[in-house]
PDB file of C-alpha atoms and ligand atoms in Angstrom:
ATOM      1  CA  UNK E  34       9.027  25.178   9.368  1.00 95.00           C
ATOM      2  CA  UNK E  35       9.281  27.476   6.360  1.00 98.00           C
ATOM      3  CA  UNK E  36      11.714  30.343   5.915  1.00 98.00           C
ATOM      4  CA  UNK E  37      10.848  33.499   3.995  1.00 98.00           C
ATOM      5  CA  UNK E  38      14.364  34.149   2.747  1.00 98.00           C
ATOM      6  CA  UNK E  39      13.586  37.544   1.208  1.00 98.00           C
ATOM      7  CA  UNK E  40      11.110  40.151   2.392  1.00 98.00           C
ATOM      8  CA  UNK E  41      11.178  43.871   3.081  1.00 98.00           C
ATOM      9  CA  UNK E  42       9.665  44.227   6.526  1.00 98.00           C
ATOM     10  CA  UNK E  43      10.809  47.831   6.880  1.00 97.00           C
ATOM     11  CA  UNK E  44       8.723  49.026   3.925  1.00 97.00           C
ATOM     12  CA  UNK E  45       5.872  51.386   4.840  1.00 97.00           C
ATOM     13  CA  UNK E  46       3.388  48.998   3.169  1.00 97.00           C
ATOM     14  CA  UNK E  47       3.562  46.845   6.306  1.00 97.00           C
ATOM     15  CA  UNK E  48       3.182  49.622   8.838  1.00 95.00           C
ATOM     16  CA  UNK E  49      -0.606  49.566   9.326  1.00 96.00           C
ATOM     17  CA  UNK E  50      -0.912  45.941  10.475  1.00 97.00           C
ATOM     18  CA  UNK E  51       2.634  44.909  11.266  1.00 97.00           C
ATOM     19  CA  UNK E  52       1.973  42.873  14.409  1.00 96.00           C
ATOM     20  CA  UNK E  53      -0.986  41.088  12.825  1.00 97.00           C
ATOM     21  CA  UNK E  54       1.040  40.081   9.775  1.00 97.00           C
ATOM     22  CA  UNK E  55       3.819  38.730  11.974  1.00 97.00           C
ATOM     23  CA  UNK E  56       1.203  36.584  13.719  1.00 97.00           C
ATOM     24  CA  UNK E  57      -0.164  35.381  10.393  1.00 98.00           C
ATOM     25  CA  UNK E  58       3.373  34.372   9.387  1.00 98.00           C
ATOM     26  CA  UNK E  59       3.733  32.333  12.558  1.00 97.00           C
ATOM     27  CA  UNK E  60       0.380  30.619  12.011  1.00 97.00           C
ATOM     28  CA  UNK E  61       1.408  29.784   8.427  1.00 97.00           C
ATOM     29  CA  UNK E  62       4.505  27.997   9.732  1.00 97.00           C
ATOM     30  CA  UNK E  63       6.995  30.681   8.751  1.00 98.00           C
ATOM     31  CA  UNK E  64       9.595  30.248  11.445  1.00 96.00           C
ATOM     32  CA  UNK E  65      12.194  32.675  10.147  1.00 98.00           C
ATOM     33  CA  UNK E  66      12.320  35.718   7.901  1.00 98.00           C
ATOM     34  CA  UNK E  67      15.160  37.646   6.310  1.00 98.00           C
ATOM     35  CA  UNK E  68      14.441  41.327   5.893  1.00 98.00           C
ATOM     36  CA  UNK E  69      16.543  42.488   2.972  1.00 98.00           C
ATOM     37  CA  UNK E  70      18.325  45.820   2.828  1.00 97.00           C
ATOM     38  CA  UNK E  71      17.977  48.052  -0.213  1.00 97.00           C
ATOM     39  CA  UNK E  72      19.874  51.169   0.932  1.00 97.00           C
ATOM     40  CA  UNK E  73      22.705  51.532   3.399  1.00 97.00           C
ATOM     41  CA  UNK E  74      21.222  54.914   4.367  1.00 96.00           C
ATOM     42  CA  UNK E  75      18.092  53.101   5.598  1.00 96.00           C
ATOM     43  CA  UNK E  76      19.870  50.114   7.116  1.00 98.00           C
ATOM     44  CA  UNK E  77      19.058  51.230  10.677  1.00 97.00           C
ATOM     45  CA  UNK E  78      15.365  50.792   9.942  1.00 97.00           C
ATOM     46  CA  UNK E  79      15.935  47.233   8.682  1.00 98.00           C
ATOM     47  CA  UNK E  80      18.187  46.311  11.593  1.00 98.00           C
ATOM     48  CA  UNK E  81      15.716  47.671  14.169  1.00 98.00           C
ATOM     49  CA  UNK E  82      13.108  45.109  13.106  1.00 97.00           C
ATOM     50  CA  UNK E  83      15.642  42.273  13.166  1.00 98.00           C
ATOM     51  CA  UNK E  84      16.638  43.305  16.671  1.00 97.00           C
ATOM     52  CA  UNK E  85      13.028  43.335  17.809  1.00 97.00           C
ATOM     53  CA  UNK E  86      12.148  39.762  16.726  1.00 96.00           C
ATOM     54  CA  UNK E  87      14.192  36.648  17.519  1.00 95.00           C
ATOM     55  CA  UNK E  88      13.200  35.010  14.238  1.00 96.00           C
ATOM     56  CA  UNK E  89      13.938  37.952  11.929  1.00 98.00           C
ATOM     57  CA  UNK E  90      17.383  38.353  10.421  1.00 98.00           C
ATOM     58  CA  UNK E  91      18.525  40.953   7.936  1.00 98.00           C
ATOM     59  CA  UNK E  92      21.054  41.852   5.260  1.00 98.00           C
ATOM     60  CA  UNK E  93      22.883  45.056   4.433  1.00 98.00           C
ATOM     61  CA  UNK E  94      23.309  46.405   0.947  1.00 98.00           C
ATOM     62  CA  UNK E  95      22.239  48.573  -1.941  1.00 97.00           C
ATOM     63  CA  UNK E  96      19.598  47.570  -4.479  1.00 97.00           C
ATOM     64  CA  UNK E  97      20.710  48.102  -8.094  1.00 96.00           C
ATOM     65  CA  UNK E  98      18.023  50.792  -8.402  1.00 96.00           C
ATOM     66  CA  UNK E  99      19.862  52.748  -5.686  1.00 95.00           C
ATOM     67  CA  UNK E 100      23.406  52.205  -6.971  1.00 95.00           C
ATOM     68  CA  UNK E 101      23.691  55.762  -8.258  1.00 94.00           C
ATOM     69  CA  UNK E 102      22.146  57.292  -5.130  1.00 94.00           C
ATOM     70  CA  UNK E 103      24.697  55.684  -2.807  1.00 93.00           C
ATOM     71  CA  UNK E 104      27.921  55.700  -4.823  1.00 84.00           C
ATOM     72  CA  UNK E 105      30.433  55.866  -1.997  1.00 89.00           C
ATOM     73  CA  UNK E 106      29.970  52.428  -0.533  1.00 94.00           C
ATOM     74  CA  UNK E 107      33.018  50.247  -0.080  1.00 96.00           C
ATOM     75  CA  UNK E 108      33.426  46.662   1.020  1.00 98.00           C
ATOM     76  CA  UNK E 109      34.967  47.539   4.377  1.00 98.00           C
ATOM     77  CA  UNK E 110      31.898  49.548   5.356  1.00 97.00           C
ATOM     78  CA  UNK E 111      29.602  46.648   4.437  1.00 98.00           C
ATOM     79  CA  UNK E 112      31.825  44.242   6.341  1.00 98.00           C
ATOM     80  CA  UNK E 113      31.745  46.494   9.413  1.00 98.00           C
ATOM     81  CA  UNK E 114      27.943  46.705   9.353  1.00 98.00           C
ATOM     82  CA  UNK E 115      27.723  42.924   9.001  1.00 98.00           C
ATOM     83  CA  UNK E 116      29.549  42.433  12.288  1.00 98.00           C
ATOM     84  CA  UNK E 117      26.156  42.726  13.988  1.00 97.00           C
ATOM     85  CA  UNK E 118      24.872  39.231  14.938  1.00 97.00           C
ATOM     86  CA  UNK E 119      21.523  39.692  13.121  1.00 98.00           C
ATOM     87  CA  UNK E 120      23.162  40.629   9.786  1.00 98.00           C
ATOM     88  CA  UNK E 121      23.577  37.417   7.796  1.00 98.00           C
ATOM     89  CA  UNK E 122      24.418  38.507   4.259  1.00 98.00           C
ATOM     90  CA  UNK E 123      24.962  41.287   1.725  1.00 98.00           C
ATOM     91  CA  UNK E 124      22.428  42.794  -0.647  1.00 96.00           C
ATOM     92  CA  UNK E 125      20.261  42.880  -2.352  1.00 97.00           C
ATOM     93  CA  UNK E 126      22.627  43.836  -5.084  1.00 98.00           C
ATOM     94  CA  UNK E 127      23.032  42.946  -8.737  1.00 98.00           C
ATOM     95  CA  UNK E 128      21.857  44.220 -12.094  1.00 98.00           C
ATOM     96  CA  UNK E 129      18.491  45.485 -13.259  1.00 97.00           C
ATOM     97  CA  UNK E 130      18.585  46.307 -16.967  1.00 97.00           C
ATOM     98  CA  UNK E 131      14.784  46.258 -17.179  1.00 96.00           C
ATOM     99  CA  UNK E 132      14.206  49.429 -15.177  1.00 96.00           C
ATOM    100  CA  UNK E 133      17.743  50.856 -15.580  1.00 95.00           C
ATOM    101  CA  UNK E 134      17.156  53.184 -12.643  1.00 94.00           C
ATOM    102  CA  UNK E 135      20.903  53.537 -12.124  1.00 95.00           C
ATOM    103  CA  UNK E 136      23.516  53.667 -14.889  1.00 96.00           C
ATOM    104  CA  UNK E 137      24.678  50.163 -15.724  1.00 97.00           C
ATOM    105  CA  UNK E 138      28.340  50.834 -14.985  1.00 96.00           C
ATOM    106  CA  UNK E 139      27.370  52.011 -11.475  1.00 97.00           C
ATOM    107  CA  UNK E 140      25.228  48.902 -10.984  1.00 97.00           C
ATOM    108  CA  UNK E 141      28.136  46.689 -11.985  1.00 97.00           C
ATOM    109  CA  UNK E 142      30.618  48.513  -9.732  1.00 97.00           C
ATOM    110  CA  UNK E 143      28.352  48.385  -6.669  1.00 97.00           C
ATOM    111  CA  UNK E 144      27.592  44.715  -7.351  1.00 98.00           C
ATOM    112  CA  UNK E 145      31.323  43.954  -7.251  1.00 98.00           C
ATOM    113  CA  UNK E 146      31.686  45.815  -3.942  1.00 98.00           C
ATOM    114  CA  UNK E 147      29.081  43.521  -2.378  1.00 98.00           C
ATOM    115  CA  UNK E 148      30.850  40.458  -3.772  1.00 98.00           C
ATOM    116  CA  UNK E 149      34.111  41.654  -2.249  1.00 98.00           C
ATOM    117  CA  UNK E 150      32.385  41.927   1.133  1.00 98.00           C
ATOM    118  CA  UNK E 151      30.999  38.394   0.712  1.00 98.00           C
ATOM    119  CA  UNK E 152      34.442  37.063  -0.145  1.00 98.00           C
ATOM    120  CA  UNK E 153      36.020  38.782   2.863  1.00 98.00           C
ATOM    121  CA  UNK E 154      33.469  37.459   5.349  1.00 98.00           C
ATOM    122  CA  UNK E 155      32.187  34.204   3.889  1.00 97.00           C
ATOM    123  CA  UNK E 156      28.630  35.549   4.193  1.00 98.00           C
ATOM    124  CA  UNK E 157      26.378  35.169   1.142  1.00 98.00           C
ATOM    125  CA  UNK E 158      25.623  37.858  -1.412  1.00 98.00           C
ATOM    126  CA  UNK E 159      21.939  38.163  -2.398  1.00 98.00           C
ATOM    127  CA  UNK E 160      21.692  38.806  -6.127  1.00 98.00           C
ATOM    128  CA  UNK E 161      18.871  40.572  -7.950  1.00 98.00           C
ATOM    129  CA  UNK E 162      19.097  40.118 -11.717  1.00 97.00           C
ATOM    130  CA  UNK E 163      16.578  41.259 -14.298  1.00 96.00           C
ATOM    131  CA  UNK E 164      17.138  41.320 -18.058  1.00 96.00           C
ATOM    132  CA  UNK E 165      20.855  41.073 -17.287  1.00 97.00           C
ATOM    133  CA  UNK E 166      21.618  37.355 -17.313  1.00 96.00           C
ATOM    134  CA  UNK E 167      24.776  37.608 -19.434  1.00 97.00           C
ATOM    135  CA  UNK E 168      26.411  40.339 -17.386  1.00 98.00           C
ATOM    136  CA  UNK E 169      25.351  38.727 -14.110  1.00 98.00           C
ATOM    137  CA  UNK E 170      26.883  35.411 -15.162  1.00 97.00           C
ATOM    138  CA  UNK E 171      30.045  37.146 -16.401  1.00 98.00           C
ATOM    139  CA  UNK E 172      30.564  39.120 -13.192  1.00 98.00           C
ATOM    140  CA  UNK E 173      29.912  36.114 -10.940  1.00 98.00           C
ATOM    141  CA  UNK E 174      32.331  34.014 -12.971  1.00 98.00           C
ATOM    142  CA  UNK E 175      35.055  36.690 -13.064  1.00 98.00           C
ATOM    143  CA  UNK E 176      34.741  37.387  -9.360  1.00 98.00           C
ATOM    144  CA  UNK E 177      34.738  33.703  -8.433  1.00 98.00           C
ATOM    145  CA  UNK E 178      38.069  33.389 -10.220  1.00 98.00           C
ATOM    146  CA  UNK E 179      39.490  35.902  -7.719  1.00 97.00           C
ATOM    147  CA  UNK E 180      38.366  33.772  -4.792  1.00 97.00           C
ATOM    148  CA  UNK E 181      35.223  31.924  -3.760  1.00 97.00           C
ATOM    149  CA  UNK E 182      32.182  33.506  -2.126  1.00 98.00           C
ATOM    150  CA  UNK E 183      28.746  32.127  -1.255  1.00 98.00           C
ATOM    151  CA  UNK E 184      25.568  33.517  -2.773  1.00 98.00           C
ATOM    152  CA  UNK E 185      21.953  33.328  -3.734  1.00 98.00           C
ATOM    153  CA  UNK E 186      20.062  34.371  -6.854  1.00 98.00           C
ATOM    154  CA  UNK E 187      16.905  35.787  -5.336  1.00 98.00           C
ATOM    155  CA  UNK E 188      13.500  35.642  -7.012  1.00 97.00           C
ATOM    156  CA  UNK E 189      14.943  33.332  -9.625  1.00 97.00           C
ATOM    157  CA  UNK E 190      13.149  33.817 -12.936  1.00 95.00           C
ATOM    158  CA  UNK E 191      16.067  33.760 -15.345  1.00 92.00           C
ATOM    159  CA  UNK E 192      17.243  31.338 -17.989  1.00 92.00           C
ATOM    160  CA  UNK E 193      18.439  27.819 -17.424  1.00 93.00           C
ATOM    161  CA  UNK E 194      21.893  29.024 -18.543  1.00 95.00           C
ATOM    162  CA  UNK E 195      22.159  31.456 -15.635  1.00 96.00           C
ATOM    163  CA  UNK E 196      20.888  28.787 -13.250  1.00 97.00           C
ATOM    164  CA  UNK E 197      23.609  26.424 -14.439  1.00 96.00           C
ATOM    165  CA  UNK E 198      26.334  29.045 -14.099  1.00 97.00           C
ATOM    166  CA  UNK E 199      25.176  29.980 -10.615  1.00 98.00           C
ATOM    167  CA  UNK E 200      24.868  26.393  -9.443  1.00 98.00           C
ATOM    168  CA  UNK E 201      28.277  25.627 -10.902  1.00 98.00           C
ATOM    169  CA  UNK E 202      29.706  28.389  -8.712  1.00 98.00           C
ATOM    170  CA  UNK E 203      28.058  26.877  -5.639  1.00 98.00           C
ATOM    171  CA  UNK E 204      25.171  29.337  -5.524  1.00 98.00           C
ATOM    172  CA  UNK E 205      21.642  28.716  -4.297  1.00 98.00           C
ATOM    173  CA  UNK E 206      18.452  29.884  -6.047  1.00 98.00           C
ATOM    174  CA  UNK E 207      15.412  31.295  -4.304  1.00 98.00           C
ATOM    175  CA  UNK E 208      11.938  30.934  -5.804  1.00 98.00           C
ATOM    176  CA  UNK E 209       9.177  33.489  -5.345  1.00 98.00           C
ATOM    177  CA  UNK E 210       5.470  33.749  -6.154  1.00 98.00           C
ATOM    178  CA  UNK E 211       6.420  34.042  -9.827  1.00 98.00           C
ATOM    179  CA  UNK E 212       6.401  30.228 -10.025  1.00 98.00           C
ATOM    180  CA  UNK E 213       2.621  30.358  -9.409  1.00 98.00           C
ATOM    181  CA  UNK E 214       1.895  32.877 -12.180  1.00 97.00           C
ATOM    182  CA  UNK E 215      -0.179  31.670 -15.118  1.00 96.00           C
ATOM    183  CA  UNK E 216       2.376  32.722 -17.708  1.00 95.00           C
ATOM    184  CA  UNK E 217       5.375  31.160 -15.979  1.00 97.00           C
ATOM    185  CA  UNK E 218       5.317  27.772 -17.738  1.00 97.00           C
ATOM    186  CA  UNK E 219       8.897  28.097 -18.963  1.00 96.00           C
ATOM    187  CA  UNK E 220      10.135  28.939 -15.473  1.00 97.00           C
ATOM    188  CA  UNK E 221       8.232  25.989 -14.009  1.00 97.00           C
ATOM    189  CA  UNK E 222       9.858  23.664 -16.540  1.00 96.00           C
ATOM    190  CA  UNK E 223      13.278  25.014 -15.548  1.00 96.00           C
ATOM    191  CA  UNK E 224      12.481  24.662 -11.850  1.00 97.00           C
ATOM    192  CA  UNK E 225      11.609  20.984 -12.291  1.00 97.00           C
ATOM    193  CA  UNK E 226      15.206  20.358 -13.375  1.00 96.00           C
ATOM    194  CA  UNK E 227      16.951  22.384 -10.663  1.00 97.00           C
ATOM    195  CA  UNK E 228      18.733  20.475  -7.895  1.00 98.00           C
ATOM    196  CA  UNK E 229      16.562  20.295  -4.798  1.00 98.00           C
ATOM    197  CA  UNK E 230      19.499  20.831  -2.470  1.00 98.00           C
ATOM    198  CA  UNK E 231      20.039  24.359  -3.855  1.00 98.00           C
ATOM    199  CA  UNK E 232      16.516  25.774  -3.593  1.00 98.00           C
ATOM    200  CA  UNK E 233      15.044  28.283  -1.162  1.00 98.00           C
ATOM    201  CA  UNK E 234      11.654  30.010  -1.070  1.00 98.00           C
ATOM    202  CA  UNK E 235      10.798  33.658  -0.524  1.00 98.00           C
ATOM    203  CA  UNK E 236       8.056  36.222  -0.901  1.00 98.00           C
ATOM    204  CA  UNK E 237       9.932  39.394  -1.916  1.00 98.00           C
ATOM    205  CA  UNK E 238       6.996  40.959  -0.082  1.00 98.00           C
ATOM    206  CA  UNK E 239       5.363  43.462  -0.325  1.00 98.00           C
ATOM    207  CA  UNK E 240       5.783  42.618  -4.044  1.00 96.00           C
ATOM    208  CA  UNK E 241       4.931  39.596  -6.193  1.00 96.00           C
ATOM    209  CA  UNK E 242       2.031  38.007  -4.339  1.00 96.00           C
ATOM    210  CA  UNK E 243       1.550  34.398  -5.382  1.00 97.00           C
ATOM    211  CA  UNK E 244      -1.668  33.110  -6.927  1.00 96.00           C
ATOM    212  CA  UNK E 245      -4.415  33.261  -5.581  1.00 96.00           C
ATOM    213  CA  UNK E 246      -3.345  36.445  -3.803  1.00 94.00           C
ATOM    214  CA  UNK E 247      -1.899  37.990  -6.942  1.00 95.00           C
ATOM    215  CA  UNK E 248      -2.515  41.727  -7.142  1.00 92.00           C
ATOM    216  CA  UNK E 249      -2.770  42.083  -3.365  1.00 96.00           C
ATOM    217  CA  UNK E 250       0.016  43.200  -1.075  1.00 97.00           C
ATOM    218  CA  UNK E 251       2.301  40.252  -0.442  1.00 98.00           C
ATOM    219  CA  UNK E 252       3.389  39.275   3.073  1.00 98.00           C
ATOM    220  CA  UNK E 253       5.604  36.571   4.625  1.00 98.00           C
ATOM    221  CA  UNK E 254       2.734  34.155   5.399  1.00 98.00           C
ATOM    222  CA  UNK E 255       2.127  33.815   1.648  1.00 98.00           C
ATOM    223  CA  UNK E 256       5.457  32.014   1.225  1.00 98.00           C
ATOM    224  CA  UNK E 257       3.434  28.908   2.070  1.00 98.00           C
ATOM    225  CA  UNK E 258       1.624  29.258  -1.283  1.00 98.00           C
ATOM    226  CA  UNK E 259       4.916  29.355  -3.178  1.00 98.00           C
ATOM    227  CA  UNK E 260       6.249  26.427  -1.169  1.00 98.00           C
ATOM    228  CA  UNK E 261       3.128  24.395  -1.982  1.00 98.00           C
ATOM    229  CA  UNK E 262       3.601  25.066  -5.693  1.00 98.00           C
ATOM    230  CA  UNK E 263       7.273  24.131  -5.500  1.00 98.00           C
ATOM    231  CA  UNK E 264       6.371  20.919  -3.657  1.00 98.00           C
ATOM    232  CA  UNK E 265       3.986  19.936  -6.427  1.00 97.00           C
ATOM    233  CA  UNK E 266       6.546  20.734  -9.146  1.00 98.00           C
ATOM    234  CA  UNK E 267       9.088  18.571  -7.347  1.00 98.00           C
ATOM    235  CA  UNK E 268       6.647  15.790  -6.465  1.00 97.00           C
ATOM    236  CA  UNK E 269       7.208  16.152  -2.727  1.00 97.00           C
ATOM    237  CA  UNK E 270       4.791  16.574   0.114  1.00 97.00           C
ATOM    238  CA  UNK E 271       4.738  20.014   1.636  1.00 97.00           C
ATOM    239  CA  UNK E 272       6.349  19.076   4.945  1.00 97.00           C
ATOM    240  CA  UNK E 273       9.294  17.469   3.162  1.00 98.00           C
ATOM    241  CA  UNK E 274       9.689  20.529   0.925  1.00 98.00           C
ATOM    242  CA  UNK E 275       9.658  22.789   3.984  1.00 98.00           C
ATOM    243  CA  UNK E 276      12.344  20.707   5.641  1.00 98.00           C
ATOM    244  CA  UNK E 277      14.591  20.622   2.579  1.00 98.00           C
ATOM    245  CA  UNK E 278      14.355  24.353   1.834  1.00 98.00           C
ATOM    246  CA  UNK E 279      14.951  25.207   5.493  1.00 98.00           C
ATOM    247  CA  UNK E 280      17.991  22.920   5.618  1.00 98.00           C
ATOM    248  CA  UNK E 281      19.287  24.625   2.458  1.00 98.00           C
ATOM    249  CA  UNK E 282      18.726  28.040   4.018  1.00 98.00           C
ATOM    250  CA  UNK E 283      20.667  27.084   7.137  1.00 98.00           C
ATOM    251  CA  UNK E 284      23.531  25.656   5.073  1.00 97.00           C
ATOM    252  CA  UNK E 285      23.875  28.900   3.120  1.00 98.00           C
ATOM    253  CA  UNK E 286      23.235  31.411   5.898  1.00 98.00           C
ATOM    254  CA  UNK E 287      25.857  30.201   8.316  1.00 97.00           C
ATOM    255  CA  UNK E 288      25.287  32.938  10.904  1.00 96.00           C
ATOM    256  CA  UNK E 289      21.746  31.721  11.640  1.00 96.00           C
ATOM    257  CA  UNK E 290      21.494  29.380  14.575  1.00 77.00           C
ATOM    258  CA  UNK E 291      18.513  27.109  14.833  1.00 62.00           C
TER     259      UNK E 291
HETATM  260 NI1  LIG U 258      13.664  42.380  -2.832  1.00 72.34          NI
END
């Protein structure tokens, strides 16, 4: 069984053929999916899908792009929303200095709110980081000094230095279709050196379709393409890779029961 640890099932992109794509995921061996929140104001929409399917879980949080739009969030509100049995983590949150859609100080403040919620509950924080490795590493390190919290760098495509910091703090790293992209040789070299017991796979669908689906809408069934590439980079057969990444997922996301 594979797990798509990061998708956005509530996005309108999936509306036209939702039931068919859920069936394709099942046929591709995707036994569980985590539908990731991007706005607290739209959390109901995310939760509704998780409630409808036994094998869909979700997270609650505010994407760094939305940090300015939803400034009033506090950790207690996130913690309260995560009391629902299908809510298994916080995010996605973090820093995006590539698009800079929210002011950086707001991004940093909202990121720390999510970390506080993770620390209070022991549920993982799902981190988005783009062109912000230094600040992401600094915030994770500072916050960890205040007390431990579990977490995941999603769609990992950063430097080896950030990987080492994150792993040193006990974090996991999730790999997306980016590892199949032609230009991603540096990332593939980094991935070869990452510890197998810290790796997950994801689609980030509807974005980032893996080769050979690149340019098309991504969907959870395509996580099998990313898993196959990761298996070859690690010199494992695909069933072993599926087992290891699923075990890692279950170790990190402690609210999920098999
Ligand atoms: Ni995402």
